[in-house]
PDB file of C-alpha atoms in Angstrom:
ATOM      1  CA  UNK A   1     123.610 158.049  74.547  1.00  0.00           C
ATOM      2  CA  UNK A   2     127.015 157.103  73.140  1.00  0.00           C
ATOM      3  CA  UNK A   3     127.107 153.381  72.477  1.00  0.00           C
ATOM      4  CA  UNK A   4     130.451 151.700  73.093  1.00  0.00           C
ATOM      5  CA  UNK A   5     130.911 148.454  71.150  1.00  0.00           C
ATOM      6  CA  UNK A   6     133.695 146.102  72.156  1.00  0.00           C
ATOM      7  CA  UNK A   7     134.972 143.064  70.292  1.00  0.00           C
ATOM      8  CA  UNK A   8     135.545 140.275  70.724  1.00  0.00           C
ATOM      9  CA  UNK A   9     133.250 139.266  73.556  1.00  0.00           C
ATOM     10  CA  UNK A  10     135.648 136.517  74.590  1.00  0.00           C
ATOM     11  CA  UNK A  11     139.371 136.272  73.904  1.00  0.00           C
ATOM     12  CA  UNK A  12     141.177 132.989  74.622  1.00  0.00           C
ATOM     13  CA  UNK A  13     144.917 133.622  74.489  1.00  0.00           C
ATOM     14  CA  UNK A  14     148.017 131.475  74.848  1.00  0.00           C
ATOM     15  CA  UNK A  15     150.421 132.625  77.556  1.00  0.00           C
ATOM     16  CA  UNK A  16     153.121 134.833  76.072  1.00  0.00           C
ATOM     17  CA  UNK A  17     151.100 135.635  72.988  1.00  0.00           C
ATOM     18  CA  UNK A  18     149.652 139.061  72.109  1.00  0.00           C
ATOM     19  CA  UNK A  19     146.028 140.076  72.524  1.00  0.00           C
ATOM     20  CA  UNK A  20     144.030 142.929  71.060  1.00  0.00           C
ATOM     21  CA  UNK A  21     140.637 144.351  72.021  1.00  0.00           C
ATOM     22  CA  UNK A  22     138.672 146.747  69.856  1.00  0.00           C
ATOM     23  CA  UNK A  23     136.346 149.469  71.089  1.00  0.00           C
ATOM     24  CA  UNK A  24     134.195 151.603  68.810  1.00  0.00           C
ATOM     25  CA  UNK A  25     132.001 154.535  69.814  1.00  0.00           C
ATOM     26  CA  UNK A  26     128.813 155.698  68.098  1.00  0.00           C
ATOM     27  CA  UNK A  27     130.037 159.317  68.212  1.00  0.00           C
ATOM     28  CA  UNK A  28     133.374 161.075  68.185  1.00  0.00           C
ATOM     29  CA  UNK A  29     135.000 161.103  71.620  1.00  0.00           C
ATOM     30  CA  UNK A  30     137.018 164.257  70.993  1.00  0.00           C
ATOM     31  CA  UNK A  31     135.944 166.839  73.560  1.00  0.00           C
ATOM     32  CA  UNK A  32     135.883 170.594  72.985  1.00  0.00           C
ATOM     33  CA  UNK A  33     139.095 170.940  75.023  1.00  0.00           C
ATOM     34  CA  UNK A  34     140.894 168.718  72.508  1.00  0.00           C
ATOM     35  CA  UNK A  35     141.132 165.719  74.810  1.00  0.00           C
ATOM     36  CA  UNK A  36     139.687 162.320  74.014  1.00  0.00           C
ATOM     37  CA  UNK A  37     138.197 160.811  77.171  1.00  0.00           C
ATOM     38  CA  UNK A  38     138.460 157.149  76.295  1.00  0.00           C
ATOM     39  CA  UNK A  39     139.693 154.923  79.089  1.00  0.00           C
ATOM     40  CA  UNK A  40     140.337 151.213  79.646  1.00  0.00           C
ATOM     41  CA  UNK A  41     139.629 149.238  82.809  1.00  0.00           C
ATOM     42  CA  UNK A  42     140.585 145.763  83.944  1.00  0.00           C
ATOM     43  CA  UNK A  43     138.389 143.759  86.301  1.00  0.00           C
ATOM     44  CA  UNK A  44     140.020 140.618  87.633  1.00  0.00           C
ATOM     45  CA  UNK A  45     137.724 137.879  88.992  1.00  0.00           C
ATOM     46  CA  UNK A  46     136.196 138.942  92.297  1.00  0.00           C
ATOM     47  CA  UNK A  47     137.830 142.367  92.268  1.00  0.00           C
ATOM     48  CA  UNK A  48     136.819 145.972  91.680  1.00  0.00           C
ATOM     49  CA  UNK A  49     137.656 147.512  88.317  1.00  0.00           C
ATOM     50  CA  UNK A  50     141.059 149.151  87.964  1.00  0.00           C
ATOM     51  CA  UNK A  51     141.991 151.787  85.428  1.00  0.00           C
ATOM     52  CA  UNK A  52     144.780 150.732  83.063  1.00  0.00           C
ATOM     53  CA  UNK A  53     144.795 153.400  80.371  1.00  0.00           C
ATOM     54  CA  UNK A  54     143.383 156.922  80.394  1.00  0.00           C
ATOM     55  CA  UNK A  55     142.762 159.335  77.541  1.00  0.00           C
ATOM     56  CA  UNK A  56     143.415 156.719  74.863  1.00  0.00           C
ATOM     57  CA  UNK A  57     147.071 155.934  75.424  1.00  0.00           C
ATOM     58  CA  UNK A  58     148.314 156.978  78.878  1.00  0.00           C
ATOM     59  CA  UNK A  59     149.249 154.093  81.130  1.00  0.00           C
ATOM     60  CA  UNK A  60     148.363 154.384  84.820  1.00  0.00           C
ATOM     61  CA  UNK A  61     151.075 154.140  87.443  1.00  0.00           C
ATOM     62  CA  UNK A  62     152.002 150.530  88.159  1.00  0.00           C
ATOM     63  CA  UNK A  63     150.490 149.189  84.941  1.00  0.00           C
ATOM     64  CA  UNK A  64     152.966 146.933  83.104  1.00  0.00           C
ATOM     65  CA  UNK A  65     154.267 148.307  79.833  1.00  0.00           C
ATOM     66  CA  UNK A  66     152.931 145.268  77.977  1.00  0.00           C
ATOM     67  CA  UNK A  67     149.595 147.136  78.024  1.00  0.00           C
ATOM     68  CA  UNK A  68     149.134 149.858  75.442  1.00  0.00           C
ATOM     69  CA  UNK A  69     146.240 151.892  74.114  1.00  0.00           C
ATOM     70  CA  UNK A  70     145.799 153.571  70.763  1.00  0.00           C
ATOM     71  CA  UNK A  71     143.182 155.033  68.470  1.00  0.00           C
ATOM     72  CA  UNK A  72     141.311 158.221  67.740  1.00  0.00           C
ATOM     73  CA  UNK A  73     137.875 159.715  67.193  1.00  0.00           C
ATOM     74  CA  UNK A  74     135.610 156.624  67.298  1.00  0.00           C
ATOM     75  CA  UNK A  75     137.999 153.699  66.948  1.00  0.00           C
ATOM     76  CA  UNK A  76     140.232 152.484  69.784  1.00  0.00           C
ATOM     77  CA  UNK A  77     142.358 149.468  70.679  1.00  0.00           C
ATOM     78  CA  UNK A  78     143.849 147.958  73.809  1.00  0.00           C
ATOM     79  CA  UNK A  79     146.827 145.686  73.216  1.00  0.00           C
ATOM     80  CA  UNK A  80     148.624 143.285  75.494  1.00  0.00           C
ATOM     81  CA  UNK A  81     151.996 142.470  73.964  1.00  0.00           C
ATOM     82  CA  UNK A  82     152.529 139.196  75.840  1.00  0.00           C
ATOM     83  CA  UNK A  83     149.663 137.864  77.934  1.00  0.00           C
ATOM     84  CA  UNK A  84     150.479 136.686  81.434  1.00  0.00           C
ATOM     85  CA  UNK A  85     148.334 134.624  83.803  1.00  0.00           C
ATOM     86  CA  UNK A  86     147.520 137.702  85.928  1.00  0.00           C
ATOM     87  CA  UNK A  87     145.905 139.376  82.913  1.00  0.00           C
ATOM     88  CA  UNK A  88     142.872 137.085  83.094  1.00  0.00           C
ATOM     89  CA  UNK A  89     139.713 139.104  83.606  1.00  0.00           C
ATOM     90  CA  UNK A  90     137.222 141.349  81.864  1.00  0.00           C
ATOM     91  CA  UNK A  91     138.343 144.499  80.088  1.00  0.00           C
ATOM     92  CA  UNK A  92     136.060 147.473  79.585  1.00  0.00           C
ATOM     93  CA  UNK A  93     136.423 150.598  77.527  1.00  0.00           C
ATOM     94  CA  UNK A  94     134.586 153.662  78.751  1.00  0.00           C
ATOM     95  CA  UNK A  95     133.904 157.138  77.370  1.00  0.00           C
ATOM     96  CA  UNK A  96     133.916 160.273  79.520  1.00  0.00           C
ATOM     97  CA  UNK A  97     133.337 162.822  76.774  1.00  0.00           C
ATOM     98  CA  UNK A  98     129.544 162.811  76.667  1.00  0.00           C
ATOM     99  CA  UNK A  99     126.874 162.485  79.345  1.00  0.00           C
ATOM    100  CA  UNK A 100     125.863 159.913  80.340  1.00  0.00           C
ATOM    101  CA  UNK A 101     129.218 158.227  80.788  1.00  0.00           C
ATOM    102  CA  UNK A 102     129.034 154.829  79.108  1.00  0.00           C
ATOM    103  CA  UNK A 103     130.966 151.563  79.086  1.00  0.00           C
ATOM    104  CA  UNK A 104     131.540 148.926  76.491  1.00  0.00           C
ATOM    105  CA  UNK A 105     130.030 145.527  77.182  1.00  0.00           C
ATOM    106  CA  UNK A 106     133.361 144.018  78.199  1.00  0.00           C
ATOM    107  CA  UNK A 107     135.828 141.512  76.748  1.00  0.00           C
ATOM    108  CA  UNK A 108     136.674 138.424  78.739  1.00  0.00           C
ATOM    109  CA  UNK A 109     140.337 137.460  78.446  1.00  0.00           C
ATOM    110  CA  UNK A 110     141.120 133.887  79.365  1.00  0.00           C
ATOM    111  CA  UNK A 111     144.073 131.547  78.973  1.00  0.00           C
ATOM    112  CA  UNK A 112     143.787 128.768  76.407  1.00  0.00           C
TER     113      UNK A 112
ATOM    114  CA  UNK B   1     147.191 156.420  99.089  1.00  0.00           C
ATOM    115  CA  UNK B   2     143.605 156.834  97.894  1.00  0.00           C
ATOM    116  CA  UNK B   3     141.113 154.765  99.834  1.00  0.00           C
ATOM    117  CA  UNK B   4     137.365 154.530  99.162  1.00  0.00           C
ATOM    118  CA  UNK B   5     135.174 152.442 101.451  1.00  0.00           C
ATOM    119  CA  UNK B   6     131.508 151.924 100.647  1.00  0.00           C
ATOM    120  CA  UNK B   7     128.899 150.881 103.176  1.00  0.00           C
ATOM    121  CA  UNK B   8     125.135 150.731 103.567  1.00  0.00           C
ATOM    122  CA  UNK B   9     124.269 147.923 101.207  1.00  0.00           C
ATOM    123  CA  UNK B  10     121.860 145.147 102.126  1.00  0.00           C
ATOM    124  CA  UNK B  11     118.579 143.486 101.294  1.00  0.00           C
ATOM    125  CA  UNK B  12     115.554 145.734 100.768  1.00  0.00           C
ATOM    126  CA  UNK B  13     112.038 145.114  99.510  1.00  0.00           C
ATOM    127  CA  UNK B  14     110.812 146.557  96.205  1.00  0.00           C
ATOM    128  CA  UNK B  15     109.690 150.125  96.768  1.00  0.00           C
ATOM    129  CA  UNK B  16     112.002 150.529  99.726  1.00  0.00           C
ATOM    130  CA  UNK B  17     114.879 152.929 100.357  1.00  0.00           C
ATOM    131  CA  UNK B  18     118.544 152.650 101.171  1.00  0.00           C
ATOM    132  CA  UNK B  19     121.367 155.122 101.658  1.00  0.00           C
ATOM    133  CA  UNK B  20     124.877 154.205 100.599  1.00  0.00           C
ATOM    134  CA  UNK B  21     127.969 155.927 101.961  1.00  0.00           C
ATOM    135  CA  UNK B  22     131.507 156.157 100.674  1.00  0.00           C
ATOM    136  CA  UNK B  23     134.245 157.238 103.069  1.00  0.00           C
ATOM    137  CA  UNK B  24     137.210 158.744 101.250  1.00  0.00           C
ATOM    138  CA  UNK B  25     140.795 159.202 102.394  1.00  0.00           C
ATOM    139  CA  UNK B  26     144.257 159.730 100.974  1.00  0.00           C
ATOM    140  CA  UNK B  27     143.391 162.734  98.830  1.00  0.00           C
ATOM    141  CA  UNK B  28     141.735 166.141  99.122  1.00  0.00           C
ATOM    142  CA  UNK B  29     138.135 164.977  98.808  1.00  0.00           C
ATOM    143  CA  UNK B  30     136.702 168.476  98.376  1.00  0.00           C
ATOM    144  CA  UNK B  31     138.776 168.995  95.228  1.00  0.00           C
ATOM    145  CA  UNK B  32     137.505 166.149  93.065  1.00  0.00           C
ATOM    146  CA  UNK B  33     134.293 164.980  91.470  1.00  0.00           C
ATOM    147  CA  UNK B  34     132.909 161.643  92.607  1.00  0.00           C
ATOM    148  CA  UNK B  35     130.754 158.973  91.004  1.00  0.00           C
ATOM    149  CA  UNK B  36     128.632 155.945  91.742  1.00  0.00           C
ATOM    150  CA  UNK B  37     128.915 153.033  89.304  1.00  0.00           C
ATOM    151  CA  UNK B  38     127.000 149.776  89.599  1.00  0.00           C
ATOM    152  CA  UNK B  39     127.341 146.224  88.348  1.00  0.00           C
ATOM    153  CA  UNK B  40     124.404 143.817  88.325  1.00  0.00           C
ATOM    154  CA  UNK B  41     125.287 140.180  89.081  1.00  0.00           C
ATOM    155  CA  UNK B  42     127.208 138.709  86.148  1.00  0.00           C
ATOM    156  CA  UNK B  43     126.757 141.878  84.098  1.00  0.00           C
ATOM    157  CA  UNK B  44     128.835 144.835  82.949  1.00  0.00           C
ATOM    158  CA  UNK B  45     129.435 148.250  84.455  1.00  0.00           C
ATOM    159  CA  UNK B  46     126.832 151.024  84.496  1.00  0.00           C
ATOM    160  CA  UNK B  47     127.496 154.606  85.514  1.00  0.00           C
ATOM    161  CA  UNK B  48     124.848 155.818  87.980  1.00  0.00           C
ATOM    162  CA  UNK B  49     125.555 159.329  89.217  1.00  0.00           C
ATOM    163  CA  UNK B  50     128.141 162.109  89.532  1.00  0.00           C
ATOM    164  CA  UNK B  51     128.667 165.008  91.909  1.00  0.00           C
ATOM    165  CA  UNK B  52     131.124 167.816  91.179  1.00  0.00           C
ATOM    166  CA  UNK B  53     133.745 168.729  93.795  1.00  0.00           C
ATOM    167  CA  UNK B  54     131.441 171.239  95.519  1.00  0.00           C
ATOM    168  CA  UNK B  55     128.266 169.176  95.154  1.00  0.00           C
ATOM    169  CA  UNK B  56     126.573 171.950  93.204  1.00  0.00           C
ATOM    170  CA  UNK B  57     126.593 170.171  89.847  1.00  0.00           C
ATOM    171  CA  UNK B  58     125.176 166.681  89.573  1.00  0.00           C
ATOM    172  CA  UNK B  59     124.263 164.235  86.846  1.00  0.00           C
ATOM    173  CA  UNK B  60     122.536 160.884  86.959  1.00  0.00           C
ATOM    174  CA  UNK B  61     121.577 158.093  84.610  1.00  0.00           C
ATOM    175  CA  UNK B  62     118.065 158.069  83.177  1.00  0.00           C
ATOM    176  CA  UNK B  63     117.503 154.648  84.764  1.00  0.00           C
ATOM    177  CA  UNK B  64     117.651 156.189  88.256  1.00  0.00           C
ATOM    178  CA  UNK B  65     116.466 159.738  87.623  1.00  0.00           C
ATOM    179  CA  UNK B  66     113.832 160.851  90.116  1.00  0.00           C
ATOM    180  CA  UNK B  67     114.604 157.922  92.426  1.00  0.00           C
ATOM    181  CA  UNK B  68     118.301 158.223  93.329  1.00  0.00           C
ATOM    182  CA  UNK B  69     120.079 161.305  94.671  1.00  0.00           C
ATOM    183  CA  UNK B  70     123.830 161.749  94.940  1.00  0.00           C
ATOM    184  CA  UNK B  71     125.210 164.159  97.506  1.00  0.00           C
ATOM    185  CA  UNK B  72     128.381 164.723  99.437  1.00  0.00           C
ATOM    186  CA  UNK B  73     129.593 166.087 102.759  1.00  0.00           C
ATOM    187  CA  UNK B  74     133.036 167.567 102.165  1.00  0.00           C
ATOM    188  CA  UNK B  75     133.491 168.286 105.862  1.00  0.00           C
ATOM    189  CA  UNK B  76     133.326 164.516 106.477  1.00  0.00           C
ATOM    190  CA  UNK B  77     135.010 163.348 103.265  1.00  0.00           C
ATOM    191  CA  UNK B  78     131.954 161.265 102.478  1.00  0.00           C
ATOM    192  CA  UNK B  79     129.885 160.621  99.364  1.00  0.00           C
ATOM    193  CA  UNK B  80     126.300 159.381  99.558  1.00  0.00           C
ATOM    194  CA  UNK B  81     123.703 157.807  97.336  1.00  0.00           C
ATOM    195  CA  UNK B  82     120.107 158.020  98.517  1.00  0.00           C
ATOM    196  CA  UNK B  83     118.116 155.333  96.744  1.00  0.00           C
ATOM    197  CA  UNK B  84     114.312 155.444  96.864  1.00  0.00           C
ATOM    198  CA  UNK B  85     111.581 153.443  95.125  1.00  0.00           C
ATOM    199  CA  UNK B  86     113.983 150.573  94.628  1.00  0.00           C
ATOM    200  CA  UNK B  87     113.262 147.978  91.971  1.00  0.00           C
ATOM    201  CA  UNK B  88     114.525 144.457  91.377  1.00  0.00           C
ATOM    202  CA  UNK B  89     116.643 145.752  88.496  1.00  0.00           C
ATOM    203  CA  UNK B  90     118.576 147.978  90.919  1.00  0.00           C
ATOM    204  CA  UNK B  91     120.136 144.846  92.425  1.00  0.00           C
ATOM    205  CA  UNK B  92     123.877 145.298  91.954  1.00  0.00           C
ATOM    206  CA  UNK B  93     127.222 145.940  93.527  1.00  0.00           C
ATOM    207  CA  UNK B  94     127.543 149.700  93.885  1.00  0.00           C
ATOM    208  CA  UNK B  95     131.007 151.190  93.556  1.00  0.00           C
ATOM    209  CA  UNK B  96     132.135 154.605  94.622  1.00  0.00           C
ATOM    210  CA  UNK B  97     134.728 156.019  92.222  1.00  0.00           C
ATOM    211  CA  UNK B  98     136.878 159.134  92.206  1.00  0.00           C
ATOM    212  CA  UNK B  99     137.061 161.363  89.145  1.00  0.00           C
ATOM    213  CA  UNK B 100     140.529 162.609  88.143  1.00  0.00           C
ATOM    214  CA  UNK B 101     139.079 166.063  87.357  1.00  0.00           C
ATOM    215  CA  UNK B 102     137.764 168.878  89.506  1.00  0.00           C
ATOM    216  CA  UNK B 103     135.172 170.467  87.244  1.00  0.00           C
ATOM    217  CA  UNK B 104     134.347 167.810  84.680  1.00  0.00           C
ATOM    218  CA  UNK B 105     133.144 164.262  85.115  1.00  0.00           C
ATOM    219  CA  UNK B 106     135.328 162.380  82.679  1.00  0.00           C
ATOM    220  CA  UNK B 107     136.091 159.040  84.253  1.00  0.00           C
ATOM    221  CA  UNK B 108     137.330 157.135  87.250  1.00  0.00           C
ATOM    222  CA  UNK B 109     140.886 156.800  88.494  1.00  0.00           C
ATOM    223  CA  UNK B 110     140.179 155.038  91.796  1.00  0.00           C
ATOM    224  CA  UNK B 111     137.431 152.641  92.859  1.00  0.00           C
ATOM    225  CA  UNK B 112     136.166 151.314  96.144  1.00  0.00           C
ATOM    226  CA  UNK B 113     135.552 147.647  96.894  1.00  0.00           C
ATOM    227  CA  UNK B 114     131.805 147.980  96.376  1.00  0.00           C
ATOM    228  CA  UNK B 115     128.705 147.288  98.450  1.00  0.00           C
ATOM    229  CA  UNK B 116     125.962 144.864  97.417  1.00  0.00           C
ATOM    230  CA  UNK B 117     122.364 146.018  97.185  1.00  0.00           C
ATOM    231  CA  UNK B 118     119.732 143.326  96.768  1.00  0.00           C
ATOM    232  CA  UNK B 119     116.137 144.316  96.050  1.00  0.00           C
ATOM    233  CA  UNK B 120     113.887 141.368  96.730  1.00  0.00           C
ATOM    234  CA  UNK B 121     110.689 140.489  98.524  1.00  0.00           C
TER     235      UNK B 121
END
């Protein structure tokens, strides 16, 4: 199985400051069709997960542009340019290139 | 607007069975793959099972293989998860999630609100 390793586990951030989450995969996530199926999800307290970023760097509709995704092959990053109070929650990366589909362990973003 | 509503969760004894349902609306259900994803209390997300748009191609996690079966009724826009031989470690919130693709299972673009399954004597 592809192991997805996220860091840090916990990320205390000051409001208005940037935040960055790393996600590394144990295998390349480039699929035979040329796409890289690496996605990011946000789970606010008490809510279902919500997709933020798909295929590395594409923002979902309604997602603020302070969220951005980057990376390639096995190394990926989610950045929040200026953290707001509503960004509190757990962030997961997830790979859809190889079966079984696997998630990172999650990064908890909290306000200092 | 995509809407996924899970039902069927509850408390069941170890070794028991349960069938979860997911009613879909707001999109052409028969065109997209669908998944079940679960989250144990206080834990992360775990993919459970996938069914292609026509139900003829399925995948499931090793942790549930031989015990759980995913299937769908496209005439009723409903996804199911039949869970047999339940164990304490199956206790989780089970989410139904839509795949953005027709033929490939590559991720989840919409999620339901989840239904809680508790396996306990």
